[in-house]
Amino acid sequence: ADVARRFAALRSRMRRHFPRIERTLRRRGLPPELKYVAVIESALNPEAESWAGARGMWQFMPATAAEFGLDEETVTDPAASTDAAARYLRQLGRMFRGDYQLALAAYNAGPGRIRRLVRAHQAATGDYPTFWDLYEDLPRETQAYVPRFLAVAELLG
């Protein structure tokens, strides 16, 4: 019953937030499936807060929130945080040559960490890696992040 209640709450938040998220992603030239990041980050809860201090629907850490123009108030505002998340995801997509699986890994683990792994892989193989090429070297949470994203997109898409 608890799972059914939580899923019903998620469905309600999807109806409320997905239209805005989809418009924002489209306006920023991003794949619409990236809306599922907010599902795995917070179950679309604008008031969500993590043990690590990430806040809002998109779970911005304070430094990243500030970098994208969010403050204490706007980090929990669905419109402002969605636009910031879209700008951040677009930046990550460009940083990783349009590979959104790498961009998602960077969203989770931080772009610096993923860039270092990409460079190490390139130095060792001469090839630009995929998420799966880096999988073994990723933190456990990040190893699970992209498969969780793919599962949620398949389930809800």
Coordinates of N, CA, C and O in Angstrom, one line a residue:
A1 N 0.8 -1.2 0.0 CA 0.0 0.0 0.0 C 0.9 1.3 0.0 O 0.5 2.2 -0.7
D2 N 2.0 1.2 0.8 CA 2.9 2.4 0.8 C 3.5 2.7 -0.6 O 3.6 3.8 -1.0
V3 N 3.9 1.6 -1.3 CA 4.4 1.8 -2.6 C 3.4 2.4 -3.6 O 3.7 3.3 -4.3
A4 N 2.2 1.9 -3.5 CA 1.1 2.4 -4.4 C 0.8 3.8 -4.0 O 0.6 4.7 -5.0
R5 N 0.8 4.2 -2.8 CA 0.6 5.6 -2.4 C 1.7 6.5 -2.9 O 1.4 7.6 -3.4
R6 N 2.9 6.0 -2.7 CA 4.1 6.8 -3.2 C 4.1 7.0 -4.7 O 4.4 8.0 -5.2
F7 N 3.7 5.9 -5.4 CA 3.6 6.0 -6.9 C 2.5 6.9 -7.3 O 2.7 7.7 -8.3
A8 N 1.4 6.9 -6.6 CA 0.3 7.8 -7.0 C 0.7 9.3 -6.7 O 0.4 10.2 -7.6
A9 N 1.5 9.5 -5.7 CA 2.0 10.9 -5.4 C 3.0 11.3 -6.5 O 3.0 12.4 -7.0
L10 N 3.8 10.4 -7.0 CA 4.8 10.7 -8.1 C 4.0 11.0 -9.3 O 4.3 11.9 -10.0
R11 N 3.0 10.2 -9.7 CA 2.2 10.4 -10.9 C 1.6 11.8 -10.8 O 1.5 12.5 -11.8
S12 N 1.1 12.2 -9.6 CA 0.5 13.6 -9.5 C 1.6 14.6 -9.7 O 1.3 15.6 -10.4
R13 N 2.8 14.4 -9.2 CA 3.8 15.4 -9.4 C 4.3 15.4 -10.9 O 4.7 16.5 -11.4
M14 N 4.2 14.3 -11.6 CA 4.6 14.2 -13.0 C 3.6 15.1 -13.8 O 4.0 15.8 -14.7
R15 N 2.3 14.9 -13.5 CA 1.3 15.8 -14.2 C 1.5 17.2 -13.9 O 1.3 18.1 -14.8
R16 N 1.9 17.6 -12.7 CA 2.1 19.0 -12.4 C 3.4 19.6 -13.0 O 3.4 20.7 -13.5
H17 N 4.5 18.8 -12.9 CA 5.8 19.4 -13.3 C 6.3 19.0 -14.7 O 7.1 19.8 -15.3
F18 N 5.9 17.9 -15.2 CA 6.5 17.5 -16.5 C 6.2 18.5 -17.7 O 7.1 18.7 -18.5
P19 N 5.0 19.1 -17.8 CA 4.8 20.0 -18.9 C 5.9 21.1 -18.9 O 6.5 21.5 -19.9
R20 N 6.1 21.8 -17.7 CA 7.1 22.8 -17.6 C 8.5 22.3 -17.9 O 9.3 22.9 -18.7
I21 N 8.9 21.1 -17.4 CA 10.2 20.6 -17.6 C 10.4 20.3 -19.1 O 11.4 20.6 -19.6
E22 N 9.4 19.7 -19.7 CA 9.5 19.4 -21.1 C 9.7 20.6 -22.0 O 10.5 20.7 -22.9
R23 N 8.9 21.7 -21.7 CA 9.1 23.0 -22.4 C 10.5 23.5 -22.2 O 11.1 24.0 -23.2
T24 N 11.0 23.5 -21.0 CA 12.3 24.0 -20.7 C 13.4 23.3 -21.4 O 14.3 23.8 -22.0
L25 N 13.3 21.9 -21.4 CA 14.3 21.1 -22.1 C 14.2 21.4 -23.6 O 15.3 21.5 -24.2
R26 N 13.0 21.5 -24.1 CA 12.9 21.7 -25.6 C 13.5 23.1 -25.9 O 14.3 23.2 -26.9
R27 N 13.2 24.1 -25.1 CA 13.7 25.5 -25.3 C 15.3 25.5 -25.3 O 15.9 26.2 -26.0
R28 N 15.9 24.6 -24.5 CA 17.3 24.6 -24.3 C 17.9 23.5 -25.3 O 19.2 23.3 -25.2
G29 N 17.1 22.9 -26.1 CA 17.7 22.0 -27.1 C 18.1 20.7 -26.6 O 19.1 20.1 -27.1
L30 N 17.5 20.2 -25.5 CA 17.9 19.0 -24.8 C 16.9 17.8 -25.1 O 15.7 18.1 -25.3
P31 N 17.4 16.6 -24.9 CA 16.5 15.5 -25.1 C 15.4 15.5 -24.0 O 15.7 15.7 -22.8
P32 N 14.1 15.3 -24.4 CA 13.0 15.4 -23.4 C 13.2 14.3 -22.3 O 12.7 14.5 -21.2
E33 N 13.8 13.2 -22.5 CA 14.0 12.2 -21.5 C 14.7 12.6 -20.3 O 14.7 12.0 -19.3
L34 N 15.5 13.7 -20.4 CA 16.2 14.2 -19.3 C 15.3 14.6 -18.1 O 15.8 14.8 -17.0
K35 N 14.0 14.7 -18.4 CA 13.1 15.0 -17.3 C 13.1 14.0 -16.2 O 12.8 14.3 -15.1
Y36 N 13.5 12.8 -16.6 CA 13.6 11.7 -15.6 C 14.7 11.9 -14.6 O 14.7 11.2 -13.6
V37 N 15.7 12.8 -14.9 CA 16.7 13.1 -13.8 C 16.0 13.6 -12.6 O 16.4 13.2 -11.5
A38 N 15.0 14.4 -12.7 CA 14.3 15.0 -11.5 C 13.5 13.9 -10.8 O 13.3 14.0 -9.6
V39 N 13.1 12.8 -11.5 CA 12.4 11.7 -10.9 C 13.4 10.9 -10.0 O 13.1 10.6 -8.9
I40 N 14.6 10.6 -10.6 CA 15.5 9.8 -9.8 C 16.2 10.7 -8.7 O 16.6 10.1 -7.7
E41 N 16.3 11.9 -8.9 CA 17.0 12.8 -7.9 C 16.1 13.0 -6.7 O 16.5 13.0 -5.6
S42 N 14.8 13.3 -7.0 CA 13.9 13.8 -5.9 C 12.5 13.2 -5.9 O 11.6 13.7 -5.1
A43 N 12.2 12.4 -6.9 CA 10.8 12.0 -7.1 C 9.9 13.2 -7.4 O 8.8 13.3 -7.0
L44 N 10.6 14.2 -8.1 CA 9.9 15.5 -8.4 C 9.4 16.3 -7.2 O 8.5 17.1 -7.4
N45 N 10.1 16.2 -6.1 CA 9.8 16.9 -4.9 C 10.6 18.2 -4.8 O 11.8 18.1 -4.5
P46 N 10.0 19.4 -5.0 CA 10.8 20.6 -5.0 C 11.4 20.9 -3.6 O 12.4 21.6 -3.5
E47 N 10.9 20.3 -2.5 CA 11.4 20.5 -1.2 C 12.4 19.4 -0.7 O 12.9 19.4 0.4
A48 N 12.8 18.5 -1.6 CA 13.7 17.4 -1.3 C 15.0 18.0 -0.8 O 15.5 19.0 -1.3
E49 N 15.6 17.3 0.2 CA 16.9 17.6 0.7 C 17.7 16.3 0.9 O 17.1 15.4 1.6
S50 N 18.9 16.2 0.5 CA 19.7 15.0 0.7 C 20.6 15.0 1.9 O 20.8 16.1 2.4
W51 N 21.1 13.9 2.3 CA 22.0 13.8 3.4 C 23.2 14.7 3.2 O 23.9 15.2 4.1
A52 N 23.6 14.8 1.9 CA 24.8 15.5 1.5 C 24.6 17.0 1.3 O 25.6 17.7 1.1
G53 N 23.4 17.5 1.5 CA 23.1 18.9 1.4 C 22.6 19.4 0.0 O 22.4 20.5 -0.2
A54 N 22.3 18.4 -0.9 CA 21.7 18.8 -2.2 C 20.3 19.1 -1.9 O 19.6 18.5 -1.1
R55 N 19.7 20.1 -2.7 CA 18.4 20.5 -2.4 C 17.6 20.7 -3.7 O 18.1 20.9 -4.8
G56 N 16.3 20.6 -3.5 CA 15.3 20.9 -4.6 C 15.0 19.6 -5.5 O 15.6 18.6 -5.3
M57 N 14.2 19.9 -6.5 CA 13.7 18.8 -7.4 C 14.9 18.2 -8.1 O 14.9 17.0 -8.4
W58 N 15.9 19.0 -8.4 CA 17.1 18.6 -9.2 C 18.3 18.3 -8.4 O 19.3 18.0 -8.9
Q59 N 18.1 18.4 -7.0 CA 19.2 18.1 -6.1 C 20.5 18.8 -6.4 O 21.6 18.1 -6.5
F60 N 20.4 20.1 -6.4 CA 21.7 20.9 -6.6 C 22.4 21.0 -5.3 O 21.9 21.3 -4.2
M61 N 23.7 20.7 -5.4 CA 24.7 21.0 -4.3 C 24.8 22.5 -4.2 O 24.7 23.2 -5.3
P62 N 25.1 23.1 -3.1 CA 25.2 24.6 -2.9 C 26.1 25.3 -4.0 O 25.6 26.3 -4.6
A63 N 27.3 24.8 -4.2 CA 28.2 25.4 -5.1 C 27.7 25.4 -6.5 O 27.7 26.4 -7.3
T64 N 27.1 24.3 -7.0 CA 26.6 24.2 -8.3 C 25.3 25.1 -8.5 O 25.1 25.7 -9.5
A65 N 24.5 25.1 -7.4 CA 23.3 25.9 -7.4 C 23.7 27.4 -7.7 O 23.2 28.1 -8.5
A66 N 24.7 27.8 -6.9 CA 25.2 29.2 -7.0 C 25.8 29.5 -8.4 O 25.5 30.5 -9.0
E67 N 26.5 28.5 -8.9 CA 27.1 28.7 -10.3 C 26.0 28.9 -11.3 O 26.3 29.6 -12.3
F68 N 24.9 28.3 -11.1 CA 23.8 28.4 -12.1 C 22.7 29.4 -11.6 O 21.6 29.4 -12.1
G69 N 23.1 30.3 -10.7 CA 22.2 31.4 -10.4 C 21.1 31.2 -9.4 O 20.2 32.0 -9.3
L70 N 21.2 30.0 -8.7 CA 20.2 29.7 -7.7 C 20.7 30.1 -6.3 O 21.9 30.0 -6.0
D71 N 19.7 30.5 -5.5 CA 20.1 30.8 -4.0 C 19.2 29.9 -3.2 O 18.5 29.0 -3.7
E72 N 19.2 30.2 -1.9 CA 18.4 29.4 -0.9 C 16.9 29.3 -1.3 O 16.4 28.2 -1.1
E73 N 16.4 30.3 -1.8 CA 14.9 30.3 -2.2 C 14.7 29.6 -3.5 O 13.9 28.7 -3.7
T74 N 15.5 30.0 -4.6 CA 15.2 29.6 -5.9 C 15.6 28.1 -6.2 O 15.1 27.5 -7.1
V75 N 16.5 27.6 -5.3 CA 16.9 26.2 -5.5 C 15.7 25.2 -5.3 O 15.6 24.2 -5.9
T76 N 14.7 25.7 -4.6 CA 13.5 24.9 -4.4 C 12.3 25.4 -5.3 O 11.2 24.8 -5.2
D77 N 12.5 26.4 -6.1 CA 11.5 26.9 -7.0 C 11.5 26.0 -8.3 O 12.5 25.9 -8.9
P78 N 10.4 25.3 -8.6 CA 10.4 24.4 -9.7 C 10.8 25.1 -11.1 O 11.6 24.5 -11.8
A79 N 10.3 26.3 -11.3 CA 10.7 26.9 -12.6 C 12.1 27.3 -12.7 O 12.9 27.0 -13.6
A80 N 12.6 28.0 -11.7 CA 14.0 28.5 -11.6 C 15.0 27.3 -11.6 O 16.0 27.3 -12.3
S81 N 14.7 26.3 -10.8 CA 15.7 25.2 -10.7 C 15.7 24.3 -11.9 O 16.7 23.8 -12.3
T82 N 14.5 24.2 -12.6 CA 14.4 23.5 -13.9 C 15.2 24.2 -14.9 O 16.0 23.5 -15.7
D83 N 15.1 25.5 -15.0 CA 16.0 26.2 -16.0 C 17.4 26.0 -15.7 O 18.2 25.8 -16.6
A84 N 17.8 26.1 -14.4 CA 19.2 26.0 -14.1 C 19.7 24.5 -14.4 O 20.8 24.3 -14.9
A85 N 18.9 23.5 -14.1 CA 19.2 22.1 -14.4 C 19.4 21.9 -15.9 O 20.3 21.3 -16.3
A86 N 18.5 22.6 -16.7 CA 18.6 22.4 -18.1 C 19.9 23.1 -18.6 O 20.6 22.5 -19.5
R87 N 20.3 24.2 -18.1 CA 21.5 24.8 -18.5 C 22.7 24.0 -18.1 O 23.7 23.8 -18.9
Y88 N 22.7 23.4 -16.9 CA 23.7 22.5 -16.4 C 23.8 21.3 -17.3 O 24.9 20.9 -17.7
L89 N 22.7 20.6 -17.5 CA 22.7 19.4 -18.4 C 23.2 19.7 -19.8 O 23.9 18.9 -20.4
R90 N 22.8 20.9 -20.3 CA 23.3 21.3 -21.7 C 24.9 21.4 -21.6 O 25.6 21.0 -22.5
Q91 N 25.4 22.1 -20.6 CA 26.8 22.3 -20.4 C 27.5 20.9 -20.3 O 28.5 20.7 -21.0
L92 N 26.9 20.0 -19.5 CA 27.5 18.6 -19.4 C 27.5 17.9 -20.7 O 28.4 17.2 -21.1
G93 N 26.3 18.0 -21.4 CA 26.2 17.3 -22.7 C 27.3 17.8 -23.7 O 27.9 17.0 -24.4
R94 N 27.6 19.1 -23.7 CA 28.6 19.6 -24.6 C 30.0 19.2 -24.1 O 30.8 18.8 -24.9
M95 N 30.2 19.2 -22.8 CA 31.5 18.8 -22.2 C 31.8 17.4 -22.6 O 33.0 17.0 -22.8
F96 N 30.8 16.5 -22.7 CA 31.0 15.1 -23.0 C 30.6 14.7 -24.4 O 30.1 13.6 -24.6
R97 N 30.7 15.6 -25.4 CA 30.5 15.4 -26.8 C 29.1 14.8 -27.1 O 29.0 14.0 -28.0
G98 N 28.1 15.3 -26.4 CA 26.8 14.9 -26.7 C 26.4 13.5 -26.1 O 25.3 13.0 -26.4
D99 N 27.3 12.9 -25.3 CA 27.1 11.6 -24.7 C 26.3 11.9 -23.4 O 27.0 12.2 -22.4
Y100 N 25.0 11.7 -23.4 CA 24.2 12.1 -22.2 C 24.4 11.0 -21.1 O 24.1 11.3 -20.0
Q101 N 24.8 9.8 -21.4 CA 25.1 8.9 -20.3 C 26.3 9.4 -19.5 O 26.3 9.4 -18.3
L102 N 27.4 9.9 -20.2 CA 28.5 10.5 -19.5 C 28.1 11.8 -18.8 O 28.5 12.0 -17.7
A103 N 27.2 12.5 -19.4 CA 26.7 13.8 -18.8 C 25.9 13.4 -17.5 O 26.1 14.1 -16.5
L104 N 25.1 12.4 -17.6 CA 24.4 12.0 -16.4 C 25.4 11.5 -15.3 O 25.2 11.8 -14.1
A105 N 26.4 10.8 -15.7 CA 27.4 10.3 -14.7 C 28.0 11.6 -14.0 O 28.3 11.6 -12.8
A106 N 28.3 12.6 -14.9 CA 28.9 13.8 -14.3 C 27.9 14.6 -13.5 O 28.3 15.2 -12.5
Y107 N 26.6 14.5 -13.8 CA 25.6 15.2 -13.0 C 25.6 14.5 -11.6 O 25.5 15.2 -10.6
N108 N 25.9 13.2 -11.5 CA 25.9 12.5 -10.3 C 27.2 12.6 -9.5 O 27.2 12.9 -8.3
A109 N 28.3 12.4 -10.2 CA 29.6 12.3 -9.5 C 30.4 13.6 -9.6 O 31.4 13.7 -8.9
G110 N 30.0 14.5 -10.4 CA 30.7 15.7 -10.6 C 31.5 15.7 -11.9 O 32.1 14.6 -12.2
P111 N 31.5 16.8 -12.7 CA 32.2 16.8 -14.0 C 33.7 16.6 -13.9 O 34.3 15.9 -14.8
G112 N 34.3 17.1 -12.9 CA 35.8 16.9 -12.8 C 36.2 15.5 -12.7 O 37.1 15.1 -13.4
R113 N 35.5 14.7 -11.9 CA 35.8 13.3 -11.7 C 35.6 12.6 -13.0 O 36.5 11.7 -13.4
I114 N 34.5 12.8 -13.8 CA 34.3 12.1 -15.0 C 35.3 12.6 -16.1 O 35.8 11.7 -16.9
R115 N 35.6 13.8 -16.1 CA 36.6 14.3 -17.1 C 37.9 13.6 -16.9 O 38.6 13.2 -17.8
R116 N 38.4 13.5 -15.6 CA 39.6 12.8 -15.3 C 39.6 11.3 -15.8 O 40.6 10.8 -16.4
L117 N 38.5 10.6 -15.6 CA 38.3 9.2 -16.1 C 38.3 9.2 -17.6 O 38.9 8.3 -18.2
V118 N 37.7 10.1 -18.3 CA 37.7 10.2 -19.7 C 39.1 10.4 -20.2 O 39.5 9.6 -21.1
R119 N 39.8 11.3 -19.6 CA 41.2 11.6 -20.1 C 42.1 10.3 -19.9 O 42.9 10.0 -20.7
A120 N 42.0 9.7 -18.7 CA 42.8 8.5 -18.4 C 42.4 7.4 -19.5 O 43.3 6.7 -20.0
H121 N 41.2 7.2 -19.8 CA 40.8 6.2 -20.7 C 41.3 6.5 -22.1 O 41.8 5.6 -22.8
Q122 N 41.2 7.8 -22.5 CA 41.8 8.2 -23.8 C 43.3 8.0 -23.9 O 43.8 7.5 -24.9
A123 N 44.0 8.3 -22.8 CA 45.4 8.1 -22.8 C 45.8 6.6 -22.9 O 46.8 6.3 -23.6
A124 N 45.0 5.7 -22.3 CA 45.3 4.3 -22.3 C 44.9 3.6 -23.6 O 45.5 2.7 -24.0
T125 N 43.8 4.1 -24.2 CA 43.2 3.4 -25.4 C 43.3 4.1 -26.7 O 43.1 3.6 -27.7
G126 N 43.3 5.5 -26.6 CA 43.2 6.3 -27.8 C 41.8 6.5 -28.2 O 41.5 7.3 -29.1
D127 N 40.8 5.9 -27.5 CA 39.4 6.1 -27.8 C 38.7 6.9 -26.8 O 39.0 7.0 -25.6
Y128 N 37.6 7.6 -27.3 CA 36.8 8.4 -26.4 C 35.8 7.4 -25.7 O 35.2 6.6 -26.5
P129 N 35.7 7.3 -24.4 CA 35.0 6.3 -23.8 C 33.5 6.5 -23.7 O 33.0 7.6 -23.9
T130 N 32.7 5.4 -23.5 CA 31.3 5.5 -23.2 C 31.2 5.4 -21.7 O 32.2 5.1 -21.0
F131 N 30.0 5.6 -21.1 CA 29.8 5.4 -19.7 C 30.2 4.0 -19.3 O 30.8 3.7 -18.3
W132 N 29.9 3.0 -20.2 CA 30.2 1.6 -19.9 C 31.6 1.3 -19.9 O 32.1 0.4 -19.1
D133 N 32.4 2.0 -20.7 CA 33.9 1.9 -20.6 C 34.5 2.3 -19.3 O 35.5 1.8 -18.8
L134 N 33.8 3.3 -18.7 CA 34.3 3.8 -17.4 C 33.7 3.2 -16.2 O 34.1 3.4 -15.0
Y135 N 32.7 2.3 -16.4 CA 31.8 1.8 -15.4 C 32.6 1.3 -14.1 O 32.3 1.7 -13.0
E136 N 33.6 0.5 -14.4 CA 34.4 -0.1 -13.2 C 35.1 0.9 -12.4 O 35.3 0.6 -11.2
D137 N 35.4 2.0 -13.0 CA 36.2 3.1 -12.2 C 35.3 4.1 -11.6 O 35.8 5.0 -10.9
L138 N 34.0 4.0 -11.7 CA 33.0 5.0 -11.2 C 32.7 4.6 -9.7 O 32.7 3.4 -9.4
P139 N 32.3 5.6 -9.0 CA 31.8 5.3 -7.6 C 30.5 4.5 -7.8 O 29.8 4.5 -8.8
R140 N 30.3 3.6 -6.8 CA 29.1 2.7 -6.8 C 27.8 3.4 -7.1 O 27.0 3.0 -7.9
E141 N 27.6 4.6 -6.5 CA 26.3 5.3 -6.7 C 26.2 5.7 -8.1 O 25.1 5.7 -8.7
T142 N 27.3 6.1 -8.8 CA 27.3 6.5 -10.2 C 27.1 5.3 -11.1 O 26.5 5.4 -12.1
Q143 N 27.7 4.2 -10.7 CA 27.5 3.0 -11.5 C 26.0 2.7 -11.6 O 25.5 2.2 -12.7
A144 N 25.3 2.9 -10.5 CA 23.8 2.6 -10.5 C 23.0 3.7 -11.1 O 21.9 3.5 -11.5
Y145 N 23.6 4.9 -11.3 CA 22.8 6.1 -11.7 C 22.2 6.0 -13.1 O 21.0 6.2 -13.3
V146 N 23.1 5.7 -14.0 CA 22.6 5.6 -15.4 C 21.7 4.5 -15.6 O 20.6 4.7 -16.2
P147 N 22.0 3.3 -15.1 CA 21.0 2.2 -15.3 C 19.6 2.6 -14.6 O 18.6 2.2 -15.1
R148 N 19.7 3.3 -13.5 CA 18.4 3.7 -12.8 C 17.7 4.7 -13.7 O 16.5 4.6 -13.9
F149 N 18.4 5.6 -14.3 CA 17.8 6.5 -15.2 C 17.2 5.8 -16.4 O 16.0 6.1 -16.8
L150 N 17.9 4.9 -17.0 CA 17.3 4.1 -18.1 C 16.1 3.3 -17.7 O 15.1 3.3 -18.5
A151 N 16.1 2.7 -16.5 CA 15.0 2.0 -16.1 C 13.7 2.9 -15.8 O 12.6 2.5 -16.2
V152 N 14.0 4.0 -15.2 CA 12.9 5.0 -14.9 C 12.3 5.5 -16.3 O 11.1 5.5 -16.4
A153 N 13.2 5.8 -17.2 CA 12.7 6.3 -18.5 C 11.9 5.2 -19.2 O 10.8 5.5 -19.8
E154 N 12.3 4.0 -19.1 CA 11.6 2.9 -19.7 C 10.2 2.6 -19.1 O 9.2 2.5 -19.7
L155 N 10.3 2.7 -17.7 CA 9.0 2.4 -17.0 C 8.0 3.5 -17.1 O 6.8 3.2 -17.3
L156 N 8.5 4.8 -17.1 CA 7.5 5.9 -17.1 C 7.3 6.5 -18.5 O 6.4 7.3 -18.7
G157 N 8.2 6.1 -19.4 CA 8.2 6.8 -20.8 C 7.2 6.3 -21.7 O 6.4 5.4 -21.5

